[in-house]
Amino acid sequence: MIISDMTMPEFEAGLTRTRIVLIPFGSVEEHGPHLPLSTDTFEAYQVCIKAAERRPLFVAPPIHYGNCRSSACHPGTISITTTTLKSLFIDIVKSLRGHGLDTFIALSGHAGGAHGMALQDAGEELIACYDDISVAVVTEFLLA
């Protein structure tokens, strides 16, 4: 169930089927001269879509921005701070929790170490604040 494609009544009906949401995280960074800058985002989003075709799952709109320290000097790379990334994840989870979702899976297509740690830190902070939710942070590489 792709949240951005749903109407409000469709979203409400989806809550009767699942309380789980996949949140795809990517980045806008170089991947050589032959691949688009949004490769990480595209891959994470497609994995989420494929999972939702097999199981009742919500898929949040993809987050295109990530922390890209090692590729920040390459043309076209857009990097955000780990603080911004962490805050973004926390705010998204809080908002979706307010609509009844309780299981949050951040799926990252970006392999940056600081990027992954920011998402993990956010997940740990959320679990410490709310005893009624579950949070997992995985990369598509761990799923392979």
Rosetta silent file (secondary structure, phi, psi, omega in degrees, C-alpha in Angstrom):
SEQUENCE: MIISDMTMPEFEAGLTRTRIVLIPFGSVEEHGPHLPLSTDTFEAYQVCIKAAERRPLFVAPPIHYGNCRSSACHPGTISITTTTLKSLFIDIVKSLRGHGLDTFIALSGHAGGAHGMALQDAGEELIACYDDISVAVVTEFLLA
SCORE:     score description
SCORE:     0.000 S_00000001
   1 L     0.000  105.441 -176.580    0.000    0.000    0.000 S_00000001
   2 E   -81.930  108.636 -172.639    1.851    3.012   -1.315 S_00000001
   3 H   -55.323  -42.973 -176.029    0.892    5.846    1.045 S_00000001
   4 H   -68.032  -17.131  178.738    1.492    8.626   -1.479 S_00000001
   5 H   -96.810   -5.649 -173.727   -0.904    6.958   -3.942 S_00000001
   6 L   -91.549  153.289  168.722   -3.679    6.358   -1.401 S_00000001
   7 L   -87.114  168.624  178.231   -6.714    8.423   -0.533 S_00000001
   8 H   -59.403  -46.004  177.740   -7.538    9.129    3.095 S_00000001
   9 H   -63.200  -34.821  177.480  -10.284    6.431    3.166 S_00000001
  10 H   -65.716  -39.628  177.236   -7.894    3.921    1.558 S_00000001
  11 H   -62.233  -47.113  179.374   -5.295    4.674    4.233 S_00000001
  12 H   -59.746  -41.173  178.055   -7.885    4.178    6.979 S_00000001
  13 H   -65.354  -36.373  178.424   -8.959    0.874    5.408 S_00000001
  14 H   -61.398  -30.588  179.268   -5.315   -0.200    5.227 S_00000001
  15 L   -64.789  -19.728  176.222   -5.047    0.165    8.995 S_00000001
  16 L   -79.337  -14.420 -178.735   -7.448   -2.778    9.324 S_00000001
  17 L  -100.664  -31.848 -177.102   -4.918   -4.922    7.415 S_00000001
  18 L  -161.390  159.023  173.729   -1.612   -3.850    8.937 S_00000001
  19 L  -123.299   17.382 -176.795    0.130   -1.440   11.286 S_00000001
  20 E  -103.451  136.706  176.850    3.534   -1.913    9.631 S_00000001
  21 E  -131.968  135.508  172.052    5.205    0.700    7.452 S_00000001
  22 E   -95.140  132.755  179.471    8.365    0.531    5.388 S_00000001
  23 E  -119.411  104.286 -178.486   10.213    3.839    5.105 S_00000001
  24 E   -79.075  128.913  176.439   12.702    3.847    2.211 S_00000001
  25 E  -115.647  138.838  177.436   15.809    5.993    2.689 S_00000001
  26 L  -138.737 -146.153  177.387   18.274    6.750   -0.064 S_00000001
  27 L  -162.150  167.572  171.896   20.565    9.503   -1.170 S_00000001
  28 E  -118.059  101.516 -176.629   21.390   11.741   -4.088 S_00000001
  29 L  -154.658  164.792 -178.416   25.024   11.025   -4.866 S_00000001
  30 L   -67.976  144.817  172.717   27.328    9.960   -7.631 S_00000001
  31 L  -135.857   38.541 -176.941   27.446    6.336   -8.710 S_00000001
  32 L    88.365  178.867 -175.573   29.828    6.795  -11.606 S_00000001
  33 L   -77.716   -6.639 -171.450   29.066    8.238  -15.034 S_00000001
  34 L  -108.063   -8.211 -176.954   26.527    5.546  -15.949 S_00000001
  35 L  -120.842  150.694  178.094   23.954    5.596  -13.115 S_00000001
  36 L   -68.056  154.303 -179.957   21.484    8.228  -11.929 S_00000001
  37 L   -62.454  -24.363 -176.934   22.239   10.189   -8.783 S_00000001
  38 L   -93.917   20.329 -177.012   19.104    8.760   -7.144 S_00000001
  39 H   -53.701  -46.603 -178.649   20.180    5.111   -7.487 S_00000001
  40 H   -59.756  -43.253 -179.514   20.177    4.462   -3.718 S_00000001
  41 H   -66.883  -46.420 -179.188   16.685    5.889   -3.323 S_00000001
  42 H   -57.307  -47.304 -178.584   15.311    4.073   -6.353 S_00000001
  43 H   -63.289  -46.601 -179.508   16.624    0.707   -5.153 S_00000001
  44 H   -61.862  -43.403 -178.989   15.320    1.100   -1.585 S_00000001
  45 H   -64.226  -42.721 -179.656   11.906    2.242   -2.799 S_00000001
  46 H   -65.590  -38.247  176.265   11.605   -0.637   -5.263 S_00000001
  47 H   -61.351  -42.636  178.726   12.502   -3.195   -2.577 S_00000001
  48 H   -63.541  -43.700  179.316    9.754   -1.719   -0.368 S_00000001
  49 H   -61.537  -45.257  179.756    7.227   -1.809   -3.201 S_00000001
  50 H   -62.270  -40.189  177.863    8.070   -5.438   -3.982 S_00000001
  51 H   -62.692  -41.073 -178.710    7.695   -6.389   -0.307 S_00000001
  52 H   -70.996  -18.458  174.179    4.292   -4.673   -0.177 S_00000001
  53 H   -75.312  -21.422 -176.900    3.186   -6.689   -3.200 S_00000001
  54 H  -100.105  -25.279 -176.601    3.761   -9.868   -1.174 S_00000001
  55 L  -139.249  153.638  174.701    2.494   -8.792    2.259 S_00000001
  56 L   -71.401  104.972 -179.331    0.090   -6.173    3.582 S_00000001
  57 L  -141.495  144.065  168.676    2.501   -3.324    4.312 S_00000001
  58 E   -83.923  146.388  172.798    2.375    0.433    4.038 S_00000001
  59 E  -122.703  117.418  178.615    5.187    2.057    2.068 S_00000001
  60 L   -74.005  159.238  173.928    5.991    5.654    2.988 S_00000001
  61 L   -58.942  143.518 -177.462    7.195    8.101    0.346 S_00000001
  62 L   -68.014  147.047  174.554   10.938    7.688   -0.176 S_00000001
  63 E   -96.635  112.733 -173.454   13.409    9.959    1.565 S_00000001
  64 L   -81.283  -14.781 -172.673   15.784   11.074   -1.170 S_00000001
  65 L  -107.068  144.160  178.162   18.393   12.729    1.028 S_00000001
  66 E  -146.934  178.288  176.832   21.103   11.155    3.116 S_00000001
  67 L   -89.073  117.258 -173.088   24.434   11.825    4.713 S_00000001
  68 L  -125.194   64.021 -175.727   27.038   11.464    1.960 S_00000001
  69 L   -62.872  -44.875 -174.042   30.359   12.467    3.459 S_00000001
  70 L   -73.177  -20.507 -178.525   32.608   10.433    1.182 S_00000001
  71 L  -113.829    9.024 -174.903   30.926   11.570   -2.037 S_00000001
  72 L   -60.143  -26.665 -177.463   30.034   15.151   -1.077 S_00000001
  73 L   -83.013   -8.752 -178.231   32.679   16.619   -3.400 S_00000001
  74 L   -82.111  142.011 -178.725   31.281   14.904   -6.505 S_00000001
  75 L   -56.928  131.820  176.843   29.027   16.929   -8.841 S_00000001
  76 L    93.534  -16.133 -179.845   25.331   16.479   -8.104 S_00000001
  77 L   -69.425  132.927  175.873   25.696   14.971   -4.639 S_00000001
  78 E  -119.051  114.355 -177.210   23.316   16.465   -2.073 S_00000001
  79 E  -114.729  139.404  174.095   24.309   15.661    1.494 S_00000001
  80 L  -114.232  161.857  179.891   22.457   16.450    4.710 S_00000001
  81 L   -72.495  158.626  176.212   23.820   16.286    8.238 S_00000001
  82 H   -64.663  -30.680  177.476   23.289   13.232   10.388 S_00000001
  83 H   -63.896  -43.553  178.449   21.360   15.467   12.789 S_00000001
  84 H   -65.130  -44.136  179.681   18.919   16.411   10.017 S_00000001
  85 H   -60.786  -46.384  179.379   18.577   12.791    8.896 S_00000001
  86 H   -60.845  -46.103  179.492   17.933   11.602   12.440 S_00000001
  87 H   -62.637  -39.280  179.576   15.341   14.342   13.029 S_00000001
  88 H   -62.266  -46.605  179.085   13.611   13.528    9.758 S_00000001
  89 H   -62.321  -45.868  179.827   13.243    9.853   10.669 S_00000001
  90 H   -60.846  -45.805 -179.428   11.999   10.673   14.162 S_00000001
  91 H   -63.941  -39.907  178.790    9.443   13.181   12.868 S_00000001
  92 H   -63.871  -45.744  179.578    8.132   10.764   10.232 S_00000001
  93 H   -62.480  -45.216  179.117    7.698    7.981   12.797 S_00000001
  94 H   -59.239  -41.914 -179.558    5.958   10.309   15.262 S_00000001
  95 H   -65.190  -47.733 -179.234    3.568   11.475   12.550 S_00000001
  96 H   -68.474  -33.421  175.006    2.725    7.968   11.346 S_00000001
  97 H   -60.044  -39.028  178.600    2.393    6.723   14.931 S_00000001
  98 L   -63.208  -18.633  178.208   -0.260    9.398   15.395 S_00000001
  99 L  -100.064    6.223  173.482   -2.230    7.748   12.592 S_00000001
 100 L   106.573   -2.235  177.678   -2.131    4.316   14.196 S_00000001
 101 L   -79.612  147.649 -176.702    0.990    2.674   12.802 S_00000001
 102 L  -135.262   -4.734  178.678    3.184    0.889   15.334 S_00000001
 103 E  -127.672  120.988 -171.280    5.906   -0.983   13.460 S_00000001
 104 E  -122.819  123.412  179.013    8.451    1.038   11.510 S_00000001
 105 E  -119.645  110.928  174.666   11.108   -0.400    9.220 S_00000001
 106 E   -85.927  118.157  178.252   13.650    2.024    7.801 S_00000001
 107 E  -109.538  112.515 -177.063   15.122    0.441    4.682 S_00000001
 108 E  -100.443  131.456  173.150   18.229    2.248    3.518 S_00000001
 109 L   -94.089   -4.464 -179.172   19.649    1.944    0.036 S_00000001
 110 L  -101.030  131.209 -173.544   22.614    4.109    1.012 S_00000001
 111 L   -94.783    6.624 -178.536   25.581    2.316    2.565 S_00000001
 112 L   -59.274  134.256 -177.584   27.216    5.287    4.272 S_00000001
 113 H   -63.965  -46.224  179.669   28.329    4.441    7.808 S_00000001
 114 H   -66.044  -35.931  177.677   27.355    7.758    9.400 S_00000001
 115 H   -59.903  -50.809 -179.983   24.031    7.619    7.532 S_00000001
 116 H   -63.145  -40.071  179.193   23.243    4.174    8.953 S_00000001
 117 H   -65.686  -37.027  178.231   24.300    5.141   12.461 S_00000001
 118 H   -62.978  -42.074  178.249   22.040    8.221   12.385 S_00000001
 119 H   -66.381  -41.685  177.855   19.061    6.032   11.480 S_00000001
 120 H   -63.956  -42.992  177.744   19.969    3.500   14.185 S_00000001
 121 H   -59.792  -42.515  178.726   20.376    6.257   16.773 S_00000001
 122 H   -62.376  -43.762  178.602   16.963    7.631   15.819 S_00000001
 123 H   -60.105  -43.891  178.522   15.417    4.173   16.136 S_00000001
 124 H   -64.320  -38.922  178.185   16.901    3.665   19.590 S_00000001
 125 H   -64.396  -41.419  179.851   15.680    7.090   20.682 S_00000001
 126 H   -64.983  -43.445  179.259   12.165    6.322   19.444 S_00000001
 127 H   -63.264  -35.909  178.277   12.037    2.968   21.231 S_00000001
 128 H   -68.189  -29.953 -178.202   13.170    4.660   24.447 S_00000001
 129 H   -84.265  -33.316 -173.177   10.360    7.241   24.126 S_00000001
 130 L  -126.655  119.639  179.862    7.501    4.944   23.117 S_00000001
 131 L   -88.186    2.227 -177.768    6.923    1.504   24.592 S_00000001
 132 L  -108.489   15.265  179.757    4.146    0.739   22.109 S_00000001
 133 L  -128.552  160.840  171.717    6.212    0.729   18.900 S_00000001
 134 E  -121.859  140.459  179.842    8.807   -1.417   17.165 S_00000001
 135 E  -134.131  132.908  174.028   11.568    0.064   15.023 S_00000001
 136 E  -130.088  143.626  175.554   14.042   -1.707   12.752 S_00000001
 137 E  -123.774  119.521  179.993   16.768   -0.205   10.598 S_00000001
 138 E  -135.435  160.427  171.945   18.112   -2.364    7.774 S_00000001
 139 E  -108.405  157.406  177.998   19.925   -1.900    4.501 S_00000001
 140 H   -63.263  -24.331  179.856   18.953   -3.586    1.285 S_00000001
 141 H   -67.903  -33.506  178.034   22.392   -5.227    1.386 S_00000001
 142 H   -71.593  -23.224 -179.060   21.453   -7.100    4.575 S_00000001
 143 H   -81.966  -19.759 -174.623   18.344   -8.440    2.857 S_00000001
 144 L   -69.222    0.000    0.000   20.250   -9.925   -0.088 S_00000001
